[in-house]
Coordinates of C-alpha atoms and ligand atoms in Angstrom, one line a residue:
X1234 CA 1.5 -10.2 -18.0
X1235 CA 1.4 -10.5 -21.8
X1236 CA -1.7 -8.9 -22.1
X1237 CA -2.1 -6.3 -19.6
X1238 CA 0.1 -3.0 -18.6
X1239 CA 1.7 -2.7 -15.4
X1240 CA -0.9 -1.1 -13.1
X1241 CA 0.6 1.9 -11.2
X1242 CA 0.7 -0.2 -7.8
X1243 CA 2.5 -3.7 -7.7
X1244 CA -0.4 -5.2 -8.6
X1245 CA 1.4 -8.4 -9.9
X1246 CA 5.0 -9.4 -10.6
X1247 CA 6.0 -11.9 -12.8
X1248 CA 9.4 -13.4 -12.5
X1249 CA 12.0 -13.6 -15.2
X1250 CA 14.5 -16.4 -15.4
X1251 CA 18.0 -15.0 -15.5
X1252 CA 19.6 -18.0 -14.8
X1253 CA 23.2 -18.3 -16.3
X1254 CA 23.1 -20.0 -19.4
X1255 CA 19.2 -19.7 -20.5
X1256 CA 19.7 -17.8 -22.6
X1257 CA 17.5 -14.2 -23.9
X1258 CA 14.5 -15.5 -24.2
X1259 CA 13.0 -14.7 -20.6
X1260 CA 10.7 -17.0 -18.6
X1261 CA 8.6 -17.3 -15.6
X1262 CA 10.6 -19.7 -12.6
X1263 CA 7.8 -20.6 -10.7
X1264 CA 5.6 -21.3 -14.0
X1265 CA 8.8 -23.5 -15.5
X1266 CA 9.2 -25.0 -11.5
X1267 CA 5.8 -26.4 -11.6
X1268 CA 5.5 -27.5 -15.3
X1269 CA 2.4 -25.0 -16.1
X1270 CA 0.8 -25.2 -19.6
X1271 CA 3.7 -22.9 -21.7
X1272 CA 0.9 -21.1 -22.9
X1273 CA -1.7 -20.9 -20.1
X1274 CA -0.4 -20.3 -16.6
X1275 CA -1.0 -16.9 -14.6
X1276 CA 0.3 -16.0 -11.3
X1277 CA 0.8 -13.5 -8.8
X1278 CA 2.9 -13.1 -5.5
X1279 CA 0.3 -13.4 -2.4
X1280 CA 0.4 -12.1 1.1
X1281 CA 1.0 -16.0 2.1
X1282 CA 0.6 -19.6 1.3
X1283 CA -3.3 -19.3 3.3
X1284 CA -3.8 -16.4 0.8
X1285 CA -2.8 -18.7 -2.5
X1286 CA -5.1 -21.8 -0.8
X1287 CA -8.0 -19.1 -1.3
X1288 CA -7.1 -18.2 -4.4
X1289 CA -7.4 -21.8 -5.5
X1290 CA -10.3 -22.6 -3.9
X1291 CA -11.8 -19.3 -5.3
X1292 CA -11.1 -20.5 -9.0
X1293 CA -12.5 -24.1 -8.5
X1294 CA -15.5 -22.2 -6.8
X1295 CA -16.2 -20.1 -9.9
X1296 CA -15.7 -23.1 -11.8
X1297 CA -17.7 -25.9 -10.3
X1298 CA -20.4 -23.4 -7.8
X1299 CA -22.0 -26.4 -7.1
X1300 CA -18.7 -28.9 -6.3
X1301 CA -17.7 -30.9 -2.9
X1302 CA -14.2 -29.8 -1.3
X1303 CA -11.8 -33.0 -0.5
X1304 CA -9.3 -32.5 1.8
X1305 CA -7.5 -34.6 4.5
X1306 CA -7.3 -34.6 7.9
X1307 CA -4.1 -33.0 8.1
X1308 CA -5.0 -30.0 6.0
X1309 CA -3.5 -26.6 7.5
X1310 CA -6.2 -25.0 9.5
X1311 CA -6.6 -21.8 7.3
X1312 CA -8.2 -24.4 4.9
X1313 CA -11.1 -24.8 6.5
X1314 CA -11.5 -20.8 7.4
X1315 CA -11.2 -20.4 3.7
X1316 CA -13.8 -22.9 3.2
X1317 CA -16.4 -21.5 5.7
X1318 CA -15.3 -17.6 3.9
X1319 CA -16.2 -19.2 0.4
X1320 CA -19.2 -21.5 1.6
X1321 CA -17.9 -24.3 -0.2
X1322 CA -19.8 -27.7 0.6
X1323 CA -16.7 -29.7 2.3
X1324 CA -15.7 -33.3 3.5
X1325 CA -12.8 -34.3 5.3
X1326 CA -10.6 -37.1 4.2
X1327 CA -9.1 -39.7 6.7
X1328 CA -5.3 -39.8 6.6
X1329 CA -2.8 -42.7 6.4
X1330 CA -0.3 -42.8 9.9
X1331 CA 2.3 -40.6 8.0
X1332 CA 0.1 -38.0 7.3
X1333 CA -0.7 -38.2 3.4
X1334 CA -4.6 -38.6 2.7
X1335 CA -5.8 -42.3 2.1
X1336 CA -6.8 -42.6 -1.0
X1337 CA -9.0 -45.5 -0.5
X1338 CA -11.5 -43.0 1.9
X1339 CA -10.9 -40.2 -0.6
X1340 CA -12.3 -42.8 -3.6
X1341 CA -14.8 -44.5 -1.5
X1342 CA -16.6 -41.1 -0.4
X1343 CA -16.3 -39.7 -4.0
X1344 CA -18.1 -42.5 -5.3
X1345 CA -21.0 -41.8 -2.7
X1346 CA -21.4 -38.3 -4.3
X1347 CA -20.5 -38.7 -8.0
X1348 CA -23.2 -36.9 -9.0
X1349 CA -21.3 -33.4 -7.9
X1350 CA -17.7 -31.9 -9.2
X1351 CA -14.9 -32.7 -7.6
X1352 CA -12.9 -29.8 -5.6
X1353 CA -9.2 -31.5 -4.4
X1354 CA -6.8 -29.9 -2.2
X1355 CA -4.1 -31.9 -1.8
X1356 CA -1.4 -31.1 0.4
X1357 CA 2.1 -31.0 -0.9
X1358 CA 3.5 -31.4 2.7
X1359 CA 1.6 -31.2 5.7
X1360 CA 2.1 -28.9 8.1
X1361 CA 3.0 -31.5 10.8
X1362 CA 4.7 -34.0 9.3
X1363 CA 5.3 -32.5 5.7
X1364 CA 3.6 -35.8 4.1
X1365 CA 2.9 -35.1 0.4
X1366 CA -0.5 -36.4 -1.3
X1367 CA 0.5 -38.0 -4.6
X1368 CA -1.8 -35.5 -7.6
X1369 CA -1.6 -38.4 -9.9
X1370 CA -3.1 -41.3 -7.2
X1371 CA -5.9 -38.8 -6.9
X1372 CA -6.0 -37.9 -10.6
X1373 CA -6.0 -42.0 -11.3
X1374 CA -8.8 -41.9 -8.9
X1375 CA -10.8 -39.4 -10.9
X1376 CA -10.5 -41.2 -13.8
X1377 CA -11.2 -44.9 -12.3
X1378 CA -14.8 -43.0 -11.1
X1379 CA -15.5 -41.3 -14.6
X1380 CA -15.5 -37.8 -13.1
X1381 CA -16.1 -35.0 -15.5
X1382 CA -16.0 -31.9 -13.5
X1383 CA -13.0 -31.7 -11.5
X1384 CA -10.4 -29.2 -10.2
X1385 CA -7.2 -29.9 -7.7
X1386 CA -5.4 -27.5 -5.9
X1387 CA -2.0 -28.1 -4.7
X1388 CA -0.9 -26.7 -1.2
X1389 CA 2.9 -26.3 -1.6
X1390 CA 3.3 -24.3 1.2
X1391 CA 6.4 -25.5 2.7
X1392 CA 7.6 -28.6 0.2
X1393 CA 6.5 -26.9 -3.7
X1394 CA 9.7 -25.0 -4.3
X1395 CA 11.7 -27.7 -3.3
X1396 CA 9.9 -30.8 -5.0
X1397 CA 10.3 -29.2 -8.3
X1398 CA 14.2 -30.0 -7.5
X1399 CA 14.5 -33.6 -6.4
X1400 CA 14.9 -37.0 -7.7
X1401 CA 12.6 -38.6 -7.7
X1402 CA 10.2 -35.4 -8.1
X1403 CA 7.2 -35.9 -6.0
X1404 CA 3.8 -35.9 -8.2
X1405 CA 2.4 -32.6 -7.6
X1406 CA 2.4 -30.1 -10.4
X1407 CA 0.2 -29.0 -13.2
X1408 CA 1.7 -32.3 -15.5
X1409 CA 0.7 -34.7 -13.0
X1410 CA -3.0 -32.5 -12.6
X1411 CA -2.9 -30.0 -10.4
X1412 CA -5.1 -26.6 -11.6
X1413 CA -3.1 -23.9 -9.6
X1414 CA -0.3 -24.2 -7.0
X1415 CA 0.5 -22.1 -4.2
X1416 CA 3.8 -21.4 -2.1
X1417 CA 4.9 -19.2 0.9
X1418 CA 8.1 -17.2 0.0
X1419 CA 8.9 -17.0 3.9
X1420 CA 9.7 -20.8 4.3
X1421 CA 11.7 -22.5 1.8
X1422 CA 12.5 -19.3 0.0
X1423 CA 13.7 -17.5 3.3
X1424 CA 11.8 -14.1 2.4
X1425 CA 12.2 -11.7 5.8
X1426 CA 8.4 -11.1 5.6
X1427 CA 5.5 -12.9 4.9
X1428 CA 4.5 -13.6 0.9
X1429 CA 3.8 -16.6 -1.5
X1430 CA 3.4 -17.1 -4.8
X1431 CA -0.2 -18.7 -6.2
X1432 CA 0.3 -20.3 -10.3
X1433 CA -3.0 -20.8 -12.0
X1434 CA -4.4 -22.2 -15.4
X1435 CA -4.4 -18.4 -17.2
X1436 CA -7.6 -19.6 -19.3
X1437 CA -9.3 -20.3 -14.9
X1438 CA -8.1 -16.7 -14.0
X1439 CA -9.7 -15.1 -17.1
X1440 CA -13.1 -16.4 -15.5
X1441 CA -12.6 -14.2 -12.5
X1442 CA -11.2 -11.1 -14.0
X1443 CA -12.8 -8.1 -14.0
X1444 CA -11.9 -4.6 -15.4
X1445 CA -11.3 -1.5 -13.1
X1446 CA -11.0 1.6 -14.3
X1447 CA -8.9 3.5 -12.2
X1448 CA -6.3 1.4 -11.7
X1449 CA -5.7 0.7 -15.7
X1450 CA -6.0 -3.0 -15.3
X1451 CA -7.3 -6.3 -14.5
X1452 CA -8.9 -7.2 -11.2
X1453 CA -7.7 -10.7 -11.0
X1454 CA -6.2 -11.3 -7.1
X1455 CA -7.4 -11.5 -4.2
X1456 CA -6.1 -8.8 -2.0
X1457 CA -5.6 -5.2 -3.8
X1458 CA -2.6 -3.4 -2.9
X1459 CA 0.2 -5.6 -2.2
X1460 CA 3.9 -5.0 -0.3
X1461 CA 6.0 -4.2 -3.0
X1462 CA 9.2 -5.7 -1.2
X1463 CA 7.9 -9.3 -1.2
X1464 CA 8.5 -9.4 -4.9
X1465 CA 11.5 -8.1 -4.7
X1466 CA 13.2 -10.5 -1.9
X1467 CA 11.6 -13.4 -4.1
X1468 CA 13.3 -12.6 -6.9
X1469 CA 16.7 -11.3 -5.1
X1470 CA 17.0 -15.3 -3.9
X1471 CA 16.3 -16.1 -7.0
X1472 CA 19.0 -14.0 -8.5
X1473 CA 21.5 -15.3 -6.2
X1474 CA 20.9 -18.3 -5.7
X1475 CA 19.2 -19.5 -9.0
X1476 CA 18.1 -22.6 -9.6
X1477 CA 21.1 -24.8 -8.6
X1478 CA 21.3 -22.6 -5.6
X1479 CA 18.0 -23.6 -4.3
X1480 CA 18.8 -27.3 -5.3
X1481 CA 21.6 -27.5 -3.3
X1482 CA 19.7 -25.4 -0.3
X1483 CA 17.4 -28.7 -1.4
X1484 CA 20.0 -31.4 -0.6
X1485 CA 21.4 -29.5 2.3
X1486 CA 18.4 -29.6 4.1
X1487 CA 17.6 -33.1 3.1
X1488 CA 20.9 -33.9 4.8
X1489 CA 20.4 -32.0 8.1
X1490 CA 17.2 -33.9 8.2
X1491 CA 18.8 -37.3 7.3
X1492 CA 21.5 -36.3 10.4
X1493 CA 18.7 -34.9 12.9
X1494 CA 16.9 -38.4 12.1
X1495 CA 19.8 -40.8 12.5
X1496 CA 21.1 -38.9 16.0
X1497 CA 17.8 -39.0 17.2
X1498 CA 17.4 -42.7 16.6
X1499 CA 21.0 -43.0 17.9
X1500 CA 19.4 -41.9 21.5
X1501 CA 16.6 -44.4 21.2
X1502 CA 13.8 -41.7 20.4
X1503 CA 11.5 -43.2 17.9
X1504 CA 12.2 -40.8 14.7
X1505 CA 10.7 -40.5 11.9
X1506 CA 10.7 -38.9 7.7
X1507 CA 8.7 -39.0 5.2
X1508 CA 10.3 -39.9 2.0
X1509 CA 12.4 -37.0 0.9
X1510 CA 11.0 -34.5 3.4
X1511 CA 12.9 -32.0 6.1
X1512 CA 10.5 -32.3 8.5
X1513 CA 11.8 -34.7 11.0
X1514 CA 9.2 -36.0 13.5
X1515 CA 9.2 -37.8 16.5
X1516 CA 7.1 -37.9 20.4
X1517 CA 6.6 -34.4 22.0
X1518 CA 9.6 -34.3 24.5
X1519 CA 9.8 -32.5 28.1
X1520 CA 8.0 -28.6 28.4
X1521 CA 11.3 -27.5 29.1
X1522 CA 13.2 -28.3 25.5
X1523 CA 9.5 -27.7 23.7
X1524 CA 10.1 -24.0 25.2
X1525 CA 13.8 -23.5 24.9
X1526 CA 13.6 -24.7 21.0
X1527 CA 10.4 -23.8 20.3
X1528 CA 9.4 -27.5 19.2
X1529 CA 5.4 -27.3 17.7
X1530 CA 3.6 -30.4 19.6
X1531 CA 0.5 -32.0 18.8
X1532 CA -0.8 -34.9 19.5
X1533 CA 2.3 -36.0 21.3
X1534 CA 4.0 -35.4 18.4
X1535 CA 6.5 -32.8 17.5
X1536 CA 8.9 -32.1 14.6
X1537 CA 12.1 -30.3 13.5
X1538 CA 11.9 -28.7 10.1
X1539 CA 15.4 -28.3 8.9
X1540 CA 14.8 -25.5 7.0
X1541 CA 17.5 -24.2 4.9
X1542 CA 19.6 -22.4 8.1
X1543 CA 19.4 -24.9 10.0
X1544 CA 22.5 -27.1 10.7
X1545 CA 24.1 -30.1 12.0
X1546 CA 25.7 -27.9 14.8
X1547 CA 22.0 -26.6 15.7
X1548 CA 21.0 -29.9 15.9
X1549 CA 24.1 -31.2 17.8
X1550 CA 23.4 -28.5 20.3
X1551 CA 19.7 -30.4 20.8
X1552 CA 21.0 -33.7 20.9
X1553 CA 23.1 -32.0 23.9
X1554 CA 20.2 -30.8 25.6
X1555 CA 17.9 -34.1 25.0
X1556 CA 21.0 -36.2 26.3
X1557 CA 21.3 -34.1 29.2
X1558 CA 17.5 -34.4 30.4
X1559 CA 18.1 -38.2 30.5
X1560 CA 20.8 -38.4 32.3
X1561 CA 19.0 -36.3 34.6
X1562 CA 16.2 -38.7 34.5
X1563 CA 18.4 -41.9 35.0
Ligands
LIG177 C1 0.6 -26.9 4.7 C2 0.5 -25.5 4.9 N1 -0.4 -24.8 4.2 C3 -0.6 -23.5 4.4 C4 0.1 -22.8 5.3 C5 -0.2 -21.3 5.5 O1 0.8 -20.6 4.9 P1 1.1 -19.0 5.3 O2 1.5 -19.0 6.7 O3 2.1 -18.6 4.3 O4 -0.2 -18.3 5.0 C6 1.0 -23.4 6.1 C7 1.8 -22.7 7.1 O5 2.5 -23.2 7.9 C8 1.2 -24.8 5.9 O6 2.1 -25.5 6.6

């Protein structure tokens, strides 16, 4: 970071842009990815996408002690752990049949407690059916109710990297209003172990940071000690693949989800996307195929995310088996 020394530990690691063509001057990727302030963003790679949701919450905390927590319905569950570890006053939010929060609930139970800041965390694909919760609807909301005090977090988990690379870009970063963004590295970005990446307003970190001695630095993360690897797989994709790498890991997973979709309807199963997402979803199908591919279910519903190794001849080899069971069942 510009104003601190490297600590003797990994105790952050800032990625440089080396992309062909940019030139000398060096800048951070996932800063540039998600629009931050040029001159007020901070970040650090996490221990996971639950571990940058705390950090967020943890920065509107210290900001508004006194605010209400927004979230929807189909918030990752580590959410509401965070919550109860923070004891942040919390409502849940209905959500709309896709998945994305309804904004008329969110603005309706505002309104009923105006008189306290508002804390957002707005998923940026859910977990089930990767819907994404539009930052400037809810900022628009804000500003429709006259609130003052306000902070929104943006859980990126799965979708951030990639939404920063498609057309039309998905509201969701720091110029549409979010305060801090958080990533895992071991979804989109592929990293072999656990790890994420958390972007905050530098001027919101500066509140929390503290001093320490002996290890030369700035407190300012949540964990101490860190694996020193993460950082280094993070920025090893990034060196190889750089940024039109990752946009055309983007569209290739688009595609495979646009196939799994269209040969899933093509057997008469009732699937379903949202808008520019690579999580495919449709009903929970037998125990067997749940077991042999792993399918999540909930609900009676399950999904395919076609993450970036995933191909049409994976998905062929399900249409195979899904085929087979009804012929079976003919
Ligand atoms: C929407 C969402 N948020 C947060 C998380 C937690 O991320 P991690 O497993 O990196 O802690 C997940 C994990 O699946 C997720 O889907």
């Amino acid at each position: 970071m510009p104003d601190e020394q490297p600590g003797r530990s990994f105790r952050y690691f800032y990625l440089w842009r080396w992309l062909p063509g940019a030139g000398k001057r060096s800048s951070p990727v996932f800063a540039e990815l998600f629009r931050a302030p040029a001159d007020n963003w901070w970040g650090y790679v996490t221990n996971g996408g639950s571990e940058g949701n705390l950090y967020g919450l943890y920065l509107a905390r210290e900001l508004h002690p006194k605010g209400m927590v927004y979230y929807s319905e189909a918030t990752h569950y580590s959410v509401q752990k965070n919550l109860h570890l923070l004891n942040m006053s919390n409502i849940v939010i209905r959500t709309q049949d896709n998945g994305e929060i309804d904004y008329e609930d969110l603005e309706h139970t505002i309104r009923m407690n105006r008189h306290m800041p508002v804390i957002i965390m707005a998923n940026i694909g859910t977990t089930m059916t990767e819907a994404r919760d539009d930052v400037a609807k809810i900022k628009a909301i804000l500003k429709k109710l006259a609130i003052q005090h306000y902070y929104i977090h943006a859980d990126a988990a799965l979708s951030g990297t990639y939404s920063a690379l498609i057309e039309p870009r998905p509201a969701f970063d720091f110029e549409d209003g979010a305060d801090s963004i958080a990533i895992s590295g071991h979804k989109f970005f592929g990293s072999p172990m656990p790890c994420g990446v958390v972007v905050a307003k530098k001027s919101n970190r500066d509140r929390i940071a503290r001093s320490v001695a002996y290890i030369g630095s700035v407190d300012t993360t949540i964990t101490g000690s860190r694996n020193g690897h993460s950082p280094l797989f993070l920025w090893h994709t990034i060196k190889r693949l750089g940024i039109a790498g990752l946009k055309s890991r983007a569209i290739h997973s688009l595609a495979t989800a646009a196939y799994t979709e269209q040969k899933l309807k093509a057997l008469g199963i009732a699937a379903w996307r949202n808008a520019n997402a690579i999580t495919v979803n449709f009903p929970t199908p037998s125990a067997s195929i749940c077991k042999k591919w792993q399918l999540a279910a909930e609900q009676g519903n399950s999904h395919i995310i076609c993450m970036p190794n995933v191909t049409q001849m994976h998905i062929d080899l399900l249409i195979t088996d899904l085929k087979a069971e009804m012929v079976l069942q003919d």
